[in-house]
Amino acid sequence: MFSCLKNQLFAVEAYFKSSTVLTFAVPKEQLENLLPPCLALDVFDNKWAFVAVAMVQTTELRPKGFPKFLGNDFFLIGYRIFVRYTNTNGKRLRGLYILKSETDKKKMEYLGNIFTHYNYSTTDISQIQDDTCTRITSKKSAFEIIVENTKQEVLLPQNSPFKDWKEARRYAGPLPFTFHYDAKNKKVLIIEGMRENWIPKPVQIKAYKIPFLDALDLQNIVLANAFVIKNIPYFWKKGKIESWEK
């Protein structure tokens, strides 16, 4: 019964004040073993797969339809792999496979781990902005992202596999679907996200330190793109479950 609660039995809505997303390109062979058998990597140029780090400042997160004053404000950090899934109707879906999630509130960890499979843990998260940069840091997680505040043209990160920002924007998120595989019962949980006014703006990353990615021991990983998105109404539909067997 408790396990069933994780399948997002109701729709959820929130308002994204800001979402900063760094997407890293990794040789595809290094990410394949992190996926369940029902999912395939979303590959670029037949070589690169992608893992993203999303830092999201949310407000008014609540079951869809509930009054805003019942919502909660959280800062979330999510680690996801870009994937594809072919559903029972033969339709190919682009989406995300969640590796881990962090939040700045114990309440979000507790409720998130009851009602989702997102693997939440609590850490300290701070966001400080001045005239030169925006810093998102966590002392406990030894996490740091420094976004340079500039009015000049933002270039793609050095060694990015993309030739321009238009090509990179396909991997700026959010992909429409999130997937979870229940190996014991051979079931796939599909959660569809809906959003408005998703206009990603390229940003220049001055420095980053991401211990969770370091722990995956990925070789030849490169920063492929970085975007920020602000002021987005967002909601996730009730989860949908279908059978999957090889």
Short mmCIF file of C-alpha atoms in Angstrom, two decimals:
data_model
loop_
_atom_site.label_atom_id
_atom_site.label_comp_id
_atom_site.label_asym_id
_atom_site.label_seq_id
_atom_site.Cartn_x
_atom_site.Cartn_y
_atom_site.Cartn_z
CA MET A 1 0.00 0.00 0.00
CA PHE A 2 2.78 2.43 0.95
CA SER A 3 4.64 1.65 -2.28
CA CYS A 4 1.50 2.42 -4.30
CA LEU A 5 1.43 5.97 -2.90
CA LYS A 6 4.67 6.72 -4.73
CA ASN A 7 2.92 6.49 -8.11
CA GLN A 8 1.67 10.11 -8.00
CA LEU A 9 -1.99 9.33 -7.45
CA PHE A 10 -2.99 12.97 -7.93
CA ALA A 11 -1.90 15.94 -10.04
CA VAL A 12 0.50 18.47 -8.50
CA GLU A 13 1.09 22.12 -9.38
CA ALA A 14 3.71 24.74 -8.53
CA TYR A 15 5.18 28.02 -9.68
CA PHE A 16 8.83 28.05 -10.74
CA LYS A 17 10.39 31.37 -9.71
CA SER A 18 13.58 30.24 -11.39
CA SER A 19 15.10 27.10 -12.85
CA THR A 20 18.79 26.90 -13.69
CA VAL A 21 19.75 23.81 -15.67
CA LEU A 22 23.23 22.56 -16.53
CA THR A 23 23.32 19.73 -19.04
CA PHE A 24 26.42 17.57 -19.34
CA ALA A 25 27.33 15.44 -22.35
CA VAL A 26 28.73 11.99 -21.59
CA PRO A 27 29.83 9.21 -23.97
CA LYS A 28 26.68 7.11 -24.19
CA GLU A 29 28.31 3.86 -23.05
CA GLN A 30 28.89 5.33 -19.59
CA LEU A 31 25.22 6.01 -18.85
CA GLU A 32 23.60 2.89 -20.28
CA ASN A 33 24.11 0.82 -17.14
CA LEU A 34 22.30 3.42 -15.02
CA LEU A 35 18.98 2.88 -16.81
CA PRO A 36 16.29 0.23 -16.33
CA PRO A 37 15.71 -2.02 -19.37
CA CYS A 38 12.55 -0.21 -20.51
CA LEU A 39 14.39 3.05 -21.20
CA ALA A 40 16.89 4.08 -23.86
CA LEU A 41 19.26 7.02 -23.81
CA ASP A 42 18.29 10.15 -25.74
CA VAL A 43 21.43 10.20 -27.87
CA PHE A 44 22.91 13.05 -29.91
CA ASP A 45 25.15 12.49 -32.94
CA ASN A 46 25.15 8.74 -32.16
CA LYS A 47 27.74 9.42 -29.47
CA TRP A 48 26.57 11.65 -26.64
CA ALA A 49 24.05 11.01 -23.88
CA PHE A 50 23.08 13.64 -21.34
CA VAL A 51 22.76 14.05 -17.60
CA ALA A 52 21.28 17.30 -16.28
CA VAL A 53 21.47 19.12 -12.97
CA ALA A 54 18.40 21.30 -12.40
CA MET A 55 18.19 23.85 -9.57
CA VAL A 56 14.60 24.95 -9.13
CA GLN A 57 13.16 27.55 -6.77
CA THR A 58 9.48 26.68 -6.41
CA THR A 59 6.58 28.36 -4.65
CA GLU A 60 3.01 27.26 -3.89
CA LEU A 61 3.70 23.55 -4.53
CA ARG A 62 0.46 21.68 -3.74
CA PRO A 63 -2.05 19.16 -5.08
CA LYS A 64 -3.61 20.65 -8.22
CA GLY A 65 -6.76 22.60 -7.49
CA PHE A 66 -5.89 23.32 -3.86
CA PRO A 67 -5.75 27.01 -2.80
CA LYS A 68 -2.35 28.67 -3.17
CA PHE A 69 -2.09 29.41 0.53
CA LEU A 70 -1.92 25.66 1.18
CA GLY A 71 1.16 25.38 -1.03
CA ASN A 72 4.77 25.21 0.14
CA ASP A 73 7.98 26.85 -1.03
CA PHE A 74 11.03 24.70 -1.66
CA PHE A 75 14.40 24.80 -3.38
CA LEU A 76 15.05 21.60 -5.32
CA ILE A 77 18.11 20.13 -7.02
CA GLY A 78 17.49 17.24 -9.40
CA TYR A 79 19.90 14.92 -11.20
CA ARG A 80 18.35 13.37 -14.30
CA ILE A 81 19.29 11.43 -17.44
CA PHE A 82 17.65 12.31 -20.77
CA VAL A 83 15.86 9.21 -22.05
CA ARG A 84 13.33 7.81 -24.52
CA TYR A 85 10.55 5.31 -23.94
CA THR A 86 8.24 3.53 -26.38
CA ASN A 87 4.79 3.11 -24.84
CA THR A 88 2.29 0.30 -25.40
CA ASN A 89 0.79 2.20 -28.35
CA GLY A 90 4.18 2.35 -30.05
CA LYS A 91 4.63 6.08 -29.46
CA ARG A 92 8.14 7.25 -28.63
CA LEU A 93 8.29 9.61 -25.67
CA ARG A 94 11.19 11.87 -24.64
CA GLY A 95 11.67 12.31 -20.94
CA LEU A 96 13.78 12.06 -17.82
CA TYR A 97 15.00 9.31 -15.54
CA ILE A 98 15.60 10.60 -12.00
CA LEU A 99 18.84 9.57 -10.31
CA LYS A 100 18.51 11.68 -7.17
CA SER A 101 16.78 14.77 -5.80
CA GLU A 102 17.77 17.20 -3.04
CA THR A 103 15.69 19.79 -1.21
CA ASP A 104 16.18 22.44 1.45
CA LYS A 105 13.19 21.31 3.57
CA LYS A 106 12.68 18.12 5.59
CA LYS A 107 8.97 18.37 4.81
CA MET A 108 9.66 18.04 1.09
CA GLU A 109 11.97 15.08 1.68
CA TYR A 110 9.35 13.33 3.79
CA LEU A 111 6.35 13.96 1.51
CA GLY A 112 8.39 13.60 -1.68
CA ASN A 113 9.58 10.14 -0.68
CA ILE A 114 6.04 9.07 0.22
CA PHE A 115 4.37 10.26 -2.98
CA THR A 116 7.17 9.99 -5.58
CA HIS A 117 10.13 7.83 -6.61
CA TYR A 118 12.42 10.88 -6.84
CA ASN A 119 14.78 9.76 -4.05
CA TYR A 120 14.83 12.98 -2.00
CA SER A 121 17.36 13.92 0.66
CA THR A 122 17.60 17.17 2.61
CA THR A 123 20.57 19.49 2.41
CA ASP A 124 21.29 23.16 2.93
CA ILE A 125 20.81 25.19 -0.26
CA SER A 126 21.41 28.92 -0.64
CA GLN A 127 21.14 31.24 -3.61
CA ILE A 128 22.96 34.58 -3.44
CA GLN A 129 22.96 37.13 -6.24
CA ASP A 130 25.01 40.29 -6.71
CA ASP A 131 25.95 42.49 -9.66
CA THR A 132 28.53 40.05 -11.00
CA CYS A 133 27.15 36.55 -10.41
CA THR A 134 24.58 34.23 -8.92
CA ARG A 135 25.83 31.52 -6.56
CA ILE A 136 23.88 28.38 -5.70
CA THR A 137 25.66 26.49 -2.95
CA SER A 138 25.33 23.75 -0.36
CA LYS A 139 27.91 23.33 2.40
CA LYS A 140 26.63 19.90 3.39
CA SER A 141 26.68 18.56 -0.18
CA ALA A 142 29.83 20.53 -1.14
CA PHE A 143 27.83 21.77 -4.13
CA GLU A 144 28.50 25.05 -5.93
CA ILE A 145 27.32 26.65 -9.16
CA ILE A 146 28.44 30.15 -10.12
CA VAL A 147 26.46 31.81 -12.93
CA GLU A 148 28.08 34.90 -14.38
CA ASN A 149 25.73 37.87 -14.72
CA THR A 150 26.57 39.40 -18.07
CA LYS A 151 24.84 41.46 -20.74
CA GLN A 152 27.26 40.30 -23.39
CA GLU A 153 26.54 37.50 -25.83
CA VAL A 154 26.75 34.13 -24.08
CA LEU A 155 28.83 31.54 -25.90
CA LEU A 156 28.33 27.80 -25.75
CA PRO A 157 30.55 26.08 -23.18
CA GLN A 158 33.95 25.07 -24.43
CA ASN A 159 33.93 21.56 -25.97
CA SER A 160 30.11 21.46 -26.14
CA PRO A 161 28.97 18.92 -28.76
CA PHE A 162 26.40 21.40 -30.07
CA LYS A 163 27.14 23.77 -32.94
CA ASP A 164 24.80 26.53 -31.71
CA TRP A 165 22.23 27.43 -29.03
CA LYS A 166 19.33 26.41 -31.25
CA GLU A 167 20.68 22.86 -31.36
CA ALA A 168 21.46 22.94 -27.64
CA ARG A 169 17.94 24.08 -26.71
CA ARG A 170 16.53 20.61 -27.45
CA TYR A 171 18.41 19.52 -24.34
CA ALA A 172 17.45 22.48 -22.17
CA GLY A 173 14.47 20.73 -20.56
CA PRO A 174 12.00 20.21 -19.31
CA LEU A 175 11.26 17.10 -21.29
CA PRO A 176 7.54 16.29 -21.13
CA PHE A 177 7.74 12.98 -19.28
CA THR A 178 9.38 11.41 -16.23
CA PHE A 179 9.69 7.62 -15.99
CA HIS A 180 10.12 5.06 -13.23
CA TYR A 181 10.40 1.29 -13.68
CA ASP A 182 9.07 -1.20 -11.13
CA ALA A 183 11.26 -4.22 -11.90
CA LYS A 184 9.42 -6.53 -9.49
CA ASN A 185 6.02 -6.02 -11.10
CA LYS A 186 7.34 -5.09 -14.57
CA LYS A 187 5.43 -1.81 -14.62
CA VAL A 188 6.39 1.61 -15.97
CA LEU A 189 5.17 4.78 -14.26
CA ILE A 190 4.79 7.73 -16.65
CA ILE A 191 4.30 11.25 -15.32
CA GLU A 192 3.61 14.06 -17.77
CA GLY A 193 4.60 17.63 -16.93
CA MET A 194 2.77 20.65 -18.37
CA ARG A 195 4.13 24.18 -18.42
CA GLU A 196 3.57 27.64 -19.89
CA ASN A 197 5.98 30.24 -21.31
CA TRP A 198 9.05 28.00 -21.17
CA ILE A 199 11.64 30.33 -22.74
CA PRO A 200 15.17 29.23 -21.74
CA LYS A 201 17.83 31.92 -21.65
CA PRO A 202 21.47 30.87 -22.14
CA VAL A 203 23.77 31.62 -19.20
CA GLN A 204 27.52 31.62 -18.71
CA ILE A 205 28.78 29.22 -16.05
CA LYS A 206 31.84 30.64 -14.30
CA ALA A 207 32.50 27.58 -12.12
CA TYR A 208 30.82 24.44 -10.82
CA LYS A 209 31.42 21.72 -8.28
CA ILE A 210 28.97 18.81 -8.28
CA PRO A 211 30.06 15.92 -6.01
CA PHE A 212 27.12 13.71 -6.98
CA LEU A 213 28.31 13.65 -10.60
CA ASP A 214 31.90 13.08 -9.46
CA ALA A 215 30.71 10.02 -7.52
CA LEU A 216 29.33 8.50 -10.73
CA ASP A 217 32.94 8.42 -12.00
CA LEU A 218 31.97 9.49 -15.52
CA GLN A 219 34.88 9.93 -17.93
CA ASN A 220 35.16 12.61 -20.63
CA ILE A 221 32.12 14.48 -19.30
CA VAL A 222 31.71 18.02 -20.68
CA LEU A 223 29.29 20.86 -19.97
CA ALA A 224 27.06 20.98 -23.05
CA ASN A 225 24.76 23.89 -22.23
CA ALA A 226 23.34 25.98 -19.41
CA PHE A 227 20.04 27.85 -19.27
CA VAL A 228 17.89 29.74 -16.82
CA ILE A 229 14.09 29.93 -16.98
CA LYS A 230 11.99 32.21 -14.77
CA ASN A 231 8.36 32.65 -13.69
CA ILE A 232 6.78 29.46 -15.00
CA PRO A 233 3.42 27.96 -13.93
CA TYR A 234 3.92 24.19 -13.94
CA PHE A 235 1.93 21.08 -13.11
CA TRP A 236 2.39 17.34 -13.22
CA LYS A 237 -0.49 15.09 -14.25
CA LYS A 238 -1.55 12.08 -12.24
CA GLY A 239 0.80 9.17 -12.88
CA LYS A 240 -0.04 6.61 -15.56
CA ILE A 241 1.06 2.98 -15.25
CA GLU A 242 1.52 0.43 -18.02
CA SER A 243 3.04 -3.03 -18.22
CA TRP A 244 6.45 -3.56 -19.78
CA GLU A 245 8.23 -6.84 -20.45
CA LYS A 246 11.16 -7.53 -22.70
#
